[in-house]
Coordinates of C-alpha atoms and ligand atoms in Angstrom, one line a residue:
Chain A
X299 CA -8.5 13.8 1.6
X300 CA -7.6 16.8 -0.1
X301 CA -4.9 19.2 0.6
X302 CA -6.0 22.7 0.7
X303 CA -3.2 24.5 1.2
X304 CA -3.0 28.9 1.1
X305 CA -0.1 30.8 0.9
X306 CA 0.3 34.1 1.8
X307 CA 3.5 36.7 1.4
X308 CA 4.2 40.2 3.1
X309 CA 7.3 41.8 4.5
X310 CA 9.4 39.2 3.8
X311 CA 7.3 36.2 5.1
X312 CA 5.8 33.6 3.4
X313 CA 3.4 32.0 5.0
X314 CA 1.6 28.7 4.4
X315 CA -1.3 26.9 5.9
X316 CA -1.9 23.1 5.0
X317 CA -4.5 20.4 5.6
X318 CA -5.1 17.4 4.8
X319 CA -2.8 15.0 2.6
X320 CA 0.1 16.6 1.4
X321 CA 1.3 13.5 -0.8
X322 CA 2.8 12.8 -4.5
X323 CA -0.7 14.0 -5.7
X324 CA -1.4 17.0 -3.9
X325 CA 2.5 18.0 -3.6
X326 CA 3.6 19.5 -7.3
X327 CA 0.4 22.0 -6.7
X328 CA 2.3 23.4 -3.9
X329 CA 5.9 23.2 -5.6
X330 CA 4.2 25.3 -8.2
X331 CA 3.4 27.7 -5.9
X332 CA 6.5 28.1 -4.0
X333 CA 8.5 28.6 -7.7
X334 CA 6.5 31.8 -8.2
X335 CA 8.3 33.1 -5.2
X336 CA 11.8 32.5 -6.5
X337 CA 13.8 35.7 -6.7
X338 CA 11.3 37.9 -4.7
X339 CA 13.0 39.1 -1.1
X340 CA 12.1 36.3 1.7
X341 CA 13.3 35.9 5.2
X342 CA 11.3 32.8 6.4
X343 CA 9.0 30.5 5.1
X344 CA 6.1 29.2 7.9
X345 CA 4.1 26.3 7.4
X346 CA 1.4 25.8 9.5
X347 CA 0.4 22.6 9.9
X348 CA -1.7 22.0 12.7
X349 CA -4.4 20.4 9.8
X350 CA -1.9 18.8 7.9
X351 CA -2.8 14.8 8.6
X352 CA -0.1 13.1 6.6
X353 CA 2.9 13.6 4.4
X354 CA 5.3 11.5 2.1
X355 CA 8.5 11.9 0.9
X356 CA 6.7 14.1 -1.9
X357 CA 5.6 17.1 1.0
X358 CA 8.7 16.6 2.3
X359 CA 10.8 17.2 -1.0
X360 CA 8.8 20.2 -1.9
X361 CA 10.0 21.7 1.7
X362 CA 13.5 20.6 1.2
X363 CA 13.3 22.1 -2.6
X364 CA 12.0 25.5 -1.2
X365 CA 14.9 25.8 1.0
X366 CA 17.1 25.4 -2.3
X367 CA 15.2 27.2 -4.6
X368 CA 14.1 30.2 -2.5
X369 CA 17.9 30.9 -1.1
X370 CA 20.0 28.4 1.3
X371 CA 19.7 31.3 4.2
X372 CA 16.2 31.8 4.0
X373 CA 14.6 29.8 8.1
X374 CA 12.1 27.6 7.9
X375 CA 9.7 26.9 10.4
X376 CA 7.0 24.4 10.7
X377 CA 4.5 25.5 13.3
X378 CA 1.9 23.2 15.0
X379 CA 2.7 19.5 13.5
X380 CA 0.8 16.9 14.8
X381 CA 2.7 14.0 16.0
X382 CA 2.3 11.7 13.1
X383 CA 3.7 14.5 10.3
X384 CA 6.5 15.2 13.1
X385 CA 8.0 11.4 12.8
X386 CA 8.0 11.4 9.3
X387 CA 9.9 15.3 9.3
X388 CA 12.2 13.7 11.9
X389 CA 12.7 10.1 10.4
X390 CA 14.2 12.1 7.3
X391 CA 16.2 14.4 9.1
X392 CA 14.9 17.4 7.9
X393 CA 14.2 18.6 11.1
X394 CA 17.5 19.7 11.0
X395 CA 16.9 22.3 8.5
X396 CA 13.8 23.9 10.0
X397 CA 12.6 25.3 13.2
X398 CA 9.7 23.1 14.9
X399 CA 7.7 25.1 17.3
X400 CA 4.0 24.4 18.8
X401 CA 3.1 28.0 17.9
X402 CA 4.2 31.1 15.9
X403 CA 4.6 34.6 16.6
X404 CA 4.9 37.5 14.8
Chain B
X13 CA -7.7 -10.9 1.9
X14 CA -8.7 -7.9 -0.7
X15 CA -6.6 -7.6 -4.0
X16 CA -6.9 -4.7 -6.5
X17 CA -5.1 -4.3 -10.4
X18 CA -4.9 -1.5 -12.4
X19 CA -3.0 0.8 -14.8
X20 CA 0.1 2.1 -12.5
X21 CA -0.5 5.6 -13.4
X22 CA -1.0 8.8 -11.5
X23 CA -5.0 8.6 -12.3
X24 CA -5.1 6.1 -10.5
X25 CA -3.1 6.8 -7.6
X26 CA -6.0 8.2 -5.5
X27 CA -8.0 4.6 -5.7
X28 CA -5.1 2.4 -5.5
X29 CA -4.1 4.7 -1.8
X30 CA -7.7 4.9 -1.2
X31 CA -8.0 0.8 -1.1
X32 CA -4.7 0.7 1.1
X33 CA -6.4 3.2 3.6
X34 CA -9.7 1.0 4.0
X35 CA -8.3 -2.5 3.9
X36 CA -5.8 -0.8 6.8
X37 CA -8.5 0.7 8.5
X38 CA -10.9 -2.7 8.5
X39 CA -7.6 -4.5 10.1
X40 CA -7.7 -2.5 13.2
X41 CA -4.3 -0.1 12.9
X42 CA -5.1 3.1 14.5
X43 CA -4.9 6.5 12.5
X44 CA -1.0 6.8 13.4
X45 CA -0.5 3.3 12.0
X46 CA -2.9 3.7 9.3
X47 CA -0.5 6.6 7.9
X48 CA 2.4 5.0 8.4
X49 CA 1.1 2.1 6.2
X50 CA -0.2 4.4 3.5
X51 CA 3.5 6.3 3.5
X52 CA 5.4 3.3 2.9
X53 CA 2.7 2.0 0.1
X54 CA 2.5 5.9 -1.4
X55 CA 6.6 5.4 -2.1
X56 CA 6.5 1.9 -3.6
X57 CA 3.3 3.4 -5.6
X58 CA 5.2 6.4 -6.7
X59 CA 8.0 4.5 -7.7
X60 CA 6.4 1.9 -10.0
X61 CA 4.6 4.5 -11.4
X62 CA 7.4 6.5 -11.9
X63 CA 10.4 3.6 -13.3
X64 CA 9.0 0.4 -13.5
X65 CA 7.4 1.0 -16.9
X66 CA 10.0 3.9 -18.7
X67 CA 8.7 3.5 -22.2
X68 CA 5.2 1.2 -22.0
X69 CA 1.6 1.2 -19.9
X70 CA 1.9 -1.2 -17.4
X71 CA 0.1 -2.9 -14.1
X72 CA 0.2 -2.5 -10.5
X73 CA -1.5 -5.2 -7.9
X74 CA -1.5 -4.6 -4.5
X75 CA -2.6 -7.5 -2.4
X76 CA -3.8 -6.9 1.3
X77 CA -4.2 -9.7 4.0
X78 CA -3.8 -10.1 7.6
X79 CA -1.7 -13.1 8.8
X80 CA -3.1 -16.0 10.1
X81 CA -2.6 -14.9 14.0
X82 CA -4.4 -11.1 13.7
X83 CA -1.4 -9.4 14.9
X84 CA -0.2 -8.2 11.9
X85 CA -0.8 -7.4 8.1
X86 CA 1.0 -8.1 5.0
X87 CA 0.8 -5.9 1.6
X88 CA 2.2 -6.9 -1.5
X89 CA 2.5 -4.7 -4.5
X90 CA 3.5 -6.3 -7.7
X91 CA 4.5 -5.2 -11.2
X92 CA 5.6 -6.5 -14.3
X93 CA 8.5 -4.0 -15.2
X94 CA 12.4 -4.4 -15.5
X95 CA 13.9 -6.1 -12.3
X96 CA 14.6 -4.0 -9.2
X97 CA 15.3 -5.0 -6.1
X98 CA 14.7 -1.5 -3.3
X99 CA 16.2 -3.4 -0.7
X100 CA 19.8 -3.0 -2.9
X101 CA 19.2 0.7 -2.5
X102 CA 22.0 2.4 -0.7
X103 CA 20.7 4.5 2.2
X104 CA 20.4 8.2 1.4
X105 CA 23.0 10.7 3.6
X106 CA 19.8 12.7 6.2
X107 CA 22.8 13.9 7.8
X108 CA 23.8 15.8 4.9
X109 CA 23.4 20.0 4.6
X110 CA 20.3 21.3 2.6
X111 CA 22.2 22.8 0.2
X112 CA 24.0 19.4 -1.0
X113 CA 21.1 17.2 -0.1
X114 CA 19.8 15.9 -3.2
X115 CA 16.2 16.4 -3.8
X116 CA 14.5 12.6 -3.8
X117 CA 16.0 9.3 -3.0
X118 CA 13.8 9.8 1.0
X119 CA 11.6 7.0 -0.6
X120 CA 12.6 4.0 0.5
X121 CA 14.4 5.2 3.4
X122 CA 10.9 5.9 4.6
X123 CA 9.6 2.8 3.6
X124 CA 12.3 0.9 5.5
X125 CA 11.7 3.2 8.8
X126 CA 8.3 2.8 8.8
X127 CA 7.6 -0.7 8.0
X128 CA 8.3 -3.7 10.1
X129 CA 9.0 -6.8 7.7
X130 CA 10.0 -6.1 3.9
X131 CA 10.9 -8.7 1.8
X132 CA 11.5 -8.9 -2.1
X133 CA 11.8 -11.6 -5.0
X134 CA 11.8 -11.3 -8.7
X135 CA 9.0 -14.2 -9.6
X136 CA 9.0 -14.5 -13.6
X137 CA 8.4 -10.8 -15.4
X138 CA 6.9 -9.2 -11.8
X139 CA 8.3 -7.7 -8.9
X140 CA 7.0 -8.8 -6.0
X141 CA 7.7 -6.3 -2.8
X142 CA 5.7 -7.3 0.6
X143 CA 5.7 -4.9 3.8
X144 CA 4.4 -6.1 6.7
X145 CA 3.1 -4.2 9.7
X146 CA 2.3 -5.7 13.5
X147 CA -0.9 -4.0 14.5
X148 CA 0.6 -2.8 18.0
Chain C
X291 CA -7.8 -3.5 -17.7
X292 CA -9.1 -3.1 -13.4
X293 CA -9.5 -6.4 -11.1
X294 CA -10.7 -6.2 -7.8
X295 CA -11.3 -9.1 -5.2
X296 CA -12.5 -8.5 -2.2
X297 CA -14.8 -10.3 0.3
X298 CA -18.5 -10.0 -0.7
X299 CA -20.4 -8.5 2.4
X300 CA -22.2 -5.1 2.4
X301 CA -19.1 -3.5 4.0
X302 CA -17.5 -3.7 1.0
X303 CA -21.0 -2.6 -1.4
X304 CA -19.8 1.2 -1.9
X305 CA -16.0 0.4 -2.8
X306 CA -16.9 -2.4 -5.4
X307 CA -19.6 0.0 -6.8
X308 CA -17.4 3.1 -7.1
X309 CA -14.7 1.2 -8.7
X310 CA -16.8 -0.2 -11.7
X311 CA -18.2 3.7 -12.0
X312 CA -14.8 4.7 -12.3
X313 CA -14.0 2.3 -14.6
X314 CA -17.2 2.7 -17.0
X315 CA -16.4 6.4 -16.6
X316 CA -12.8 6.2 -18.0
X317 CA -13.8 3.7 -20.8
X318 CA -16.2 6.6 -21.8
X319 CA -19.5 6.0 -21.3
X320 CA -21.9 9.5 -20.6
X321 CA -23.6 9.6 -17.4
X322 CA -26.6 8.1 -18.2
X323 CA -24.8 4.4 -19.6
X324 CA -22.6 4.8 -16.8
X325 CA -25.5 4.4 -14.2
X326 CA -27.1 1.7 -16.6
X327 CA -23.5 -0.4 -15.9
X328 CA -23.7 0.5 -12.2
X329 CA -27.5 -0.7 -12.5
X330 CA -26.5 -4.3 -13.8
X331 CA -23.6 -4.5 -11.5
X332 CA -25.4 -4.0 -8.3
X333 CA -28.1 -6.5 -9.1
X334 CA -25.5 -9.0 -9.8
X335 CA -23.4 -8.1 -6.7
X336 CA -26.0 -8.2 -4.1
X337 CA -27.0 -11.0 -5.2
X338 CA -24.0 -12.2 -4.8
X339 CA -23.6 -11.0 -1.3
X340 CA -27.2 -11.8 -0.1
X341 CA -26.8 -15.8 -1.5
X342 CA -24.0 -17.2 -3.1
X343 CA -22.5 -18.1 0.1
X344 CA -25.1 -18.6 2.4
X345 CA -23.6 -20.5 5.7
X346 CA -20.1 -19.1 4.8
X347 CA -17.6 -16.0 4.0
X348 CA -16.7 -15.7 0.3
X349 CA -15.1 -13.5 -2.2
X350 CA -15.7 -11.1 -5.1
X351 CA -13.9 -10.4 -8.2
X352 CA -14.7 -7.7 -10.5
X353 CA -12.1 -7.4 -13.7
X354 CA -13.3 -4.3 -16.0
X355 CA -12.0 -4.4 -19.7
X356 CA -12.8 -2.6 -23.0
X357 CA -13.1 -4.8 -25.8
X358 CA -10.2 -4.7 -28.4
X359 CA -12.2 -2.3 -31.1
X360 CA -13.0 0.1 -28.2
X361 CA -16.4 -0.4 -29.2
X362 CA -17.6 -2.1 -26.0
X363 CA -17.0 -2.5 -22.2
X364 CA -16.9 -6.0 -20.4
X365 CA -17.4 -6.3 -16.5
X366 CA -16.4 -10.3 -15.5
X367 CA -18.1 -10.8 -12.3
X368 CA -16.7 -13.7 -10.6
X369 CA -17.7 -16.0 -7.0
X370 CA -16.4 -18.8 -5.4
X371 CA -20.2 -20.1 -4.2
X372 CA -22.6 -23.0 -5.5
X373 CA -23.0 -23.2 -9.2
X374 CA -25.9 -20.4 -10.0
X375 CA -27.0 -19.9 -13.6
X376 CA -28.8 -16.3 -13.5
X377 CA -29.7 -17.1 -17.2
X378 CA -31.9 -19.7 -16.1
X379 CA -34.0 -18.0 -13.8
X380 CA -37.7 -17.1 -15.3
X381 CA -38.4 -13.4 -16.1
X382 CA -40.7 -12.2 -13.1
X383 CA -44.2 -10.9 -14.3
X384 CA -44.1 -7.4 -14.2
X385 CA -47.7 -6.7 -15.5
X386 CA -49.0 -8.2 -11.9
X387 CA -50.6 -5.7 -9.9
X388 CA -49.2 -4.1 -6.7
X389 CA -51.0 -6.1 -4.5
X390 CA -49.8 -9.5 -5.8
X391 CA -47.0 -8.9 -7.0
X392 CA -44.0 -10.2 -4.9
X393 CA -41.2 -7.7 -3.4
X394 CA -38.1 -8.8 -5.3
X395 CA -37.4 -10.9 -8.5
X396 CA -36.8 -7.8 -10.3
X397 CA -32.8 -7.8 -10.0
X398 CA -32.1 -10.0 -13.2
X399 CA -34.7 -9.1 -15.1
X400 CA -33.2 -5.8 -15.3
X401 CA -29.7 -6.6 -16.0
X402 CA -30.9 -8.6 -18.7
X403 CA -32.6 -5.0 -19.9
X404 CA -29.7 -2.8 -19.6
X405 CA -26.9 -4.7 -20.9
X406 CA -26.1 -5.9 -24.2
X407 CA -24.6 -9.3 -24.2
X408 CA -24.7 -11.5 -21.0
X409 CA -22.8 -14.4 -20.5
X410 CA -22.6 -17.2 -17.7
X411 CA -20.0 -20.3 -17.1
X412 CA -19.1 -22.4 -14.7
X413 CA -15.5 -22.8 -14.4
X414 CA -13.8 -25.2 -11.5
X415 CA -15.7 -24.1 -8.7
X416 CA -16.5 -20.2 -9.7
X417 CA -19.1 -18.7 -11.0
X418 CA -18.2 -16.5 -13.9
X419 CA -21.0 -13.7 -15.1
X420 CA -19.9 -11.7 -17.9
X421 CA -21.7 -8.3 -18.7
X422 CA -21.1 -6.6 -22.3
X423 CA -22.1 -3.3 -22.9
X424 CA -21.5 -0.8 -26.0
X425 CA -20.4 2.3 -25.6
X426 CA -23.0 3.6 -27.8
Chain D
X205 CA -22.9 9.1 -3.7
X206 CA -25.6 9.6 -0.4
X207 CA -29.2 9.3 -0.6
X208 CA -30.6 12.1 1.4
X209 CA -34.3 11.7 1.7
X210 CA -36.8 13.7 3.7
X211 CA -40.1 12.4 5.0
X212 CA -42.9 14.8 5.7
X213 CA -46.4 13.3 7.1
X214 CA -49.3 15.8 6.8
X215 CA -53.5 16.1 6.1
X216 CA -53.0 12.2 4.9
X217 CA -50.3 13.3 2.5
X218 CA -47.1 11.7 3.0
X219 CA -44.2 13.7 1.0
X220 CA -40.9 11.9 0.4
X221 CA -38.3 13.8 -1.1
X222 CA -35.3 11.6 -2.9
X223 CA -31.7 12.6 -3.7
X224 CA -28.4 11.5 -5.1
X225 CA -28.6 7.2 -5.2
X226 CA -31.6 4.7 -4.0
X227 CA -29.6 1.8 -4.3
X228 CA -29.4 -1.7 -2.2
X229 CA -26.8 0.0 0.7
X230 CA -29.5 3.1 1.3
X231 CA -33.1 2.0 0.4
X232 CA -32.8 0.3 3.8
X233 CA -33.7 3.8 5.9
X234 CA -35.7 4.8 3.4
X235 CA -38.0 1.4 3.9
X236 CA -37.6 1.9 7.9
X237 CA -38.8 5.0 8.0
X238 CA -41.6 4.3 5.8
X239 CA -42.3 1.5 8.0
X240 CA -42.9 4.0 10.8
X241 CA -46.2 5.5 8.6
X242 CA -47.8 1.6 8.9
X243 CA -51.6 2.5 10.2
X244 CA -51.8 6.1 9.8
X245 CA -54.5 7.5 7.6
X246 CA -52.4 8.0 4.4
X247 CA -54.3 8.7 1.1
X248 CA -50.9 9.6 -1.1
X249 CA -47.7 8.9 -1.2
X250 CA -45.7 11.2 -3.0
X251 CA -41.9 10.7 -4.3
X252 CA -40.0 13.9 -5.4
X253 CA -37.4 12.8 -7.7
X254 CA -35.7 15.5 -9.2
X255 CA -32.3 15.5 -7.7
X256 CA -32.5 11.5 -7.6
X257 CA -29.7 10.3 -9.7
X258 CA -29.6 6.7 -10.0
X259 CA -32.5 4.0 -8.5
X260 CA -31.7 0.3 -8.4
X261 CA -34.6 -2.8 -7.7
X262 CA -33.8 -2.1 -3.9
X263 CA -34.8 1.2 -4.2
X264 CA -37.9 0.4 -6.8
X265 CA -38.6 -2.5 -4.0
X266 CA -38.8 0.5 -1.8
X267 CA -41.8 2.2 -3.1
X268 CA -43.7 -1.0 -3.9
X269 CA -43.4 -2.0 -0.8
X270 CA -45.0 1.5 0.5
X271 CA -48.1 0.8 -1.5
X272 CA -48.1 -3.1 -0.2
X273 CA -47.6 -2.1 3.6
X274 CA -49.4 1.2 4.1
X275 CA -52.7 0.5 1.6
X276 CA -53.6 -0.9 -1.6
X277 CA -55.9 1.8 -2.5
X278 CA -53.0 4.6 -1.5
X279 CA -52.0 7.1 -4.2
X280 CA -48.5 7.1 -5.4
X281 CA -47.0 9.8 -7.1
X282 CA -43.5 9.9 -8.8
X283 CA -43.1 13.8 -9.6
X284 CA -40.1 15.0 -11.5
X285 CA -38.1 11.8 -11.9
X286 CA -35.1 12.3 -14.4
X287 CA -34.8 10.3 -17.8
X288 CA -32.4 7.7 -16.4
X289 CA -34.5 7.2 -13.2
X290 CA -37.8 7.4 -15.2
X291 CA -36.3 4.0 -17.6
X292 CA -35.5 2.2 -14.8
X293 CA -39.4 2.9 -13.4
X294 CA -41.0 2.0 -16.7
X295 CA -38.6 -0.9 -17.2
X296 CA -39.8 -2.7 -14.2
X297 CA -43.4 -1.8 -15.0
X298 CA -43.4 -0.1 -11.9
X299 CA -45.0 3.0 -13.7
X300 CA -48.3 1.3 -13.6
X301 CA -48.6 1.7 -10.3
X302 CA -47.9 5.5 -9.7
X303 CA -48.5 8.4 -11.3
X304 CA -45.5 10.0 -12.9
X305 CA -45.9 13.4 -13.4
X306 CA -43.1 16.5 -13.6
X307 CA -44.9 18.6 -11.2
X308 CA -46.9 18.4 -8.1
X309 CA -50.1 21.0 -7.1
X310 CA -51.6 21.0 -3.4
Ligands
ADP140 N1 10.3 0.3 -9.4 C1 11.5 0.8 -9.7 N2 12.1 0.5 -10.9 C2 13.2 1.1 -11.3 N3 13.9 2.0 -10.5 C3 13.4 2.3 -9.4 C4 12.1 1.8 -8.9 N4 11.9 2.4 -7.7 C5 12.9 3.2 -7.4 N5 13.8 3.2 -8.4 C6 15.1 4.0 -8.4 O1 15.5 4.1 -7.1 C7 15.7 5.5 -6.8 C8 15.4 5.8 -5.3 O2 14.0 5.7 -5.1 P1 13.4 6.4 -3.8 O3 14.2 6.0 -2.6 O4 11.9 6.1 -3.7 O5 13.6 7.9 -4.0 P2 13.0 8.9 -5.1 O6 12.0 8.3 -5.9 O7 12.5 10.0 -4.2 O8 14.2 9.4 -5.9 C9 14.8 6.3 -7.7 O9 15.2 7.6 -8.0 C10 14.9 5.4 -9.0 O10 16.0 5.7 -9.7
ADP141 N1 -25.6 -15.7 -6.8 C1 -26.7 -16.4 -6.5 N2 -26.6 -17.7 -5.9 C2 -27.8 -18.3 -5.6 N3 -29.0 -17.9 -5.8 C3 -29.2 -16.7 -6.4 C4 -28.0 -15.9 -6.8 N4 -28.5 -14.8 -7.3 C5 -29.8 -14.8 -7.3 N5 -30.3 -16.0 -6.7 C6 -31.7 -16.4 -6.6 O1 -32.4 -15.8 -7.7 C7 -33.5 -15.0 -7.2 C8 -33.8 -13.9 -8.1 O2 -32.8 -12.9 -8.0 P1 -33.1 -11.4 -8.5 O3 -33.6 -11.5 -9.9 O4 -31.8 -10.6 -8.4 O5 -34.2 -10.9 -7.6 P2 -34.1 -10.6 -6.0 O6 -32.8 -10.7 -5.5 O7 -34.6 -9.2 -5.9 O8 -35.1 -11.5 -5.4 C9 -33.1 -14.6 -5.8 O9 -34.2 -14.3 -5.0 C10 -32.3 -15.8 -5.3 O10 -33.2 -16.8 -4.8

């Protein structure tokens, strides 16, 4: 179970679209990613995740670290979890720092 | 029963989950379940490989088996570095702000939420952890 | 060093297989050694699964190691079912023709071709094959 | 590693076309499906082998077994098996009873 994972930025959006496992393995891919977008201008970061299957504490500390790294105002919102990524968001509590919505709009 | 040893190292983290995912599968837990299981085993995994071992090579076993009545399963992953018990672990603060969270230490506050049974003992040189999970 | 146990049933063919490719594979044998290691392996482990335990369930082991020069590769094969001495067994005539010549008989025979040093004991109540193989 | 084999049944000609691994777990289709050619009018039986990776005895069993069930005096043909697949053939001795060639003409 791979993660494929794309990422996409434009008028202050970053967007990103995961699948699969995003787990120790597959995480620091994604982590090095998100670093190239330290410093650039960024309102929000999106992750759809409608395809994302499972996550560890490792997915979870790269969305956590983009939060950090990227600016502490910057929202977050994490579009279209299914219910077994949404318990492990929740368990760790950082549901608190993101938006969780069943769909996104422009 | 099903047992599997090997180098702990992030090569051969894919075989070691991999193994956890079938033997989980072939005990009946449903998809839901199944990924619960492999979170809680993923952060044990991650941390042997990460700190048991800080300056040699050393093994991981993880041992799979259902109990004797079908309802549940046990998993017990060993290794042979420097005692340490996760139970000890102080709970992370959740509650805490972003900003001050620190980045890490979710690990066995997961493995704790998402496992039913955990139980460790220091047998010898290895670290014997066992998680177990009722199948409904 | 790898060790898998697992029960021995067909279920479990394709996980014991790909775990002993992966292991030949990182002790570095090319392609075409690697399949000659996979070759051995299956004739031994089917046979294993088709009649070391014929009116009950039973386990596998499979322990991987490279020998202490790195020269070599050793695959322990290991079952819990009646004493069986693969050594023993006469070579099958492979000059018969087609038409007499019986479907089968051919697994040991061929381990005995691709591998370099073969080994069986008898220890307690396992059977203990052990397959040597050069890297070059 | 899948075996993916084609069976094509034409003017007495039977055309089998082998890929990835004939081993113990996936010779079993392969021997059903020949099964299904028992008392047609079959003058060759024709293995392509070129994408065939690996072969074990279940998978050698295979094609003796084709010549045993469907006719003695059937043509077997082994066209453009690779080295590692081509030992294992001549090891068994099973090159004595099929033609080995690297190509096949009409
Ligand atoms: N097997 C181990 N041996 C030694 N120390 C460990 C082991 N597992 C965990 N630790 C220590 O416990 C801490 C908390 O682990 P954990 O809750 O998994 O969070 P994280 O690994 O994300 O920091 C680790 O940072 C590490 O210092
Ligand atoms: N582990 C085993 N326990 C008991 N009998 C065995 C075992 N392995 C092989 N045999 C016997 O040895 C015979 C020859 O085995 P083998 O050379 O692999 O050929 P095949 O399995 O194709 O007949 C088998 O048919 C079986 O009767």
């Amino acid at each position: 179970m791979e993660t494929n994972f794309s990422i996409n930025y434009e008028n202050k959006v970053v967007k990103v679209t995961l699948s699969g496992s995003l787990d120790a393995k597959r995480a620091p891919a994604l982590a090095d990613e998100i670093k190239k977008l330290i410093g650039k201008d960024i309102e929000k970061i999106v992750f759809f995740a409608k395809d994302l299957e499972y996550i560890s504490s490792a997915g979870l500390r790269v969305i956590i670290f983009s939060k950090q790294k990227i600016g502490i105002d910057i929202k977050l919102y994490m579009v279209g979890a299914t219910e077994g990524v949404l318990d492990v968001i929740k368990m760790s509590g950082i549901d608190n720092i993101m938006e969780i919505t069943d769909t996104y709009e422009e | 029963m099903a047992d599997i040893i090997m180098p702990a190292n992030m090569e051969n983290f894919d075989r070691l989950m991999d193994f956890i995912q079938v033997e989980a599968e072939n005990a009946g837990f449903d998809k839901k379940l199944v990924n619960k299981i492999r979170l809680a085993c993923e952060e044990i995994i991650i941390n042997v490989i990460n700190y048991a071992y800080p300056d040699k090579e050393g093994d991981i076993e993880i041992k799979c088996n259902s109990n004797k009545d079908g309802s549940g399963f046990f998993i017990k992953i060993i290794d042979w570095g420097a005692p340490f018990n996760p139970l000890a672990k102080p709970e992370p603060d959740i509650n805490a702000p972003a900003d001050e969270r620190e980045i890490g230490g979710l690990g066995i506050f997961l493995v704790r939420k998402v496992i039913d049974k955990f139980d460790y003992t220091r047998e010898g040189n290895s670290n014997i952890l066992t998680l177990f999970k009722y199948l409904s």
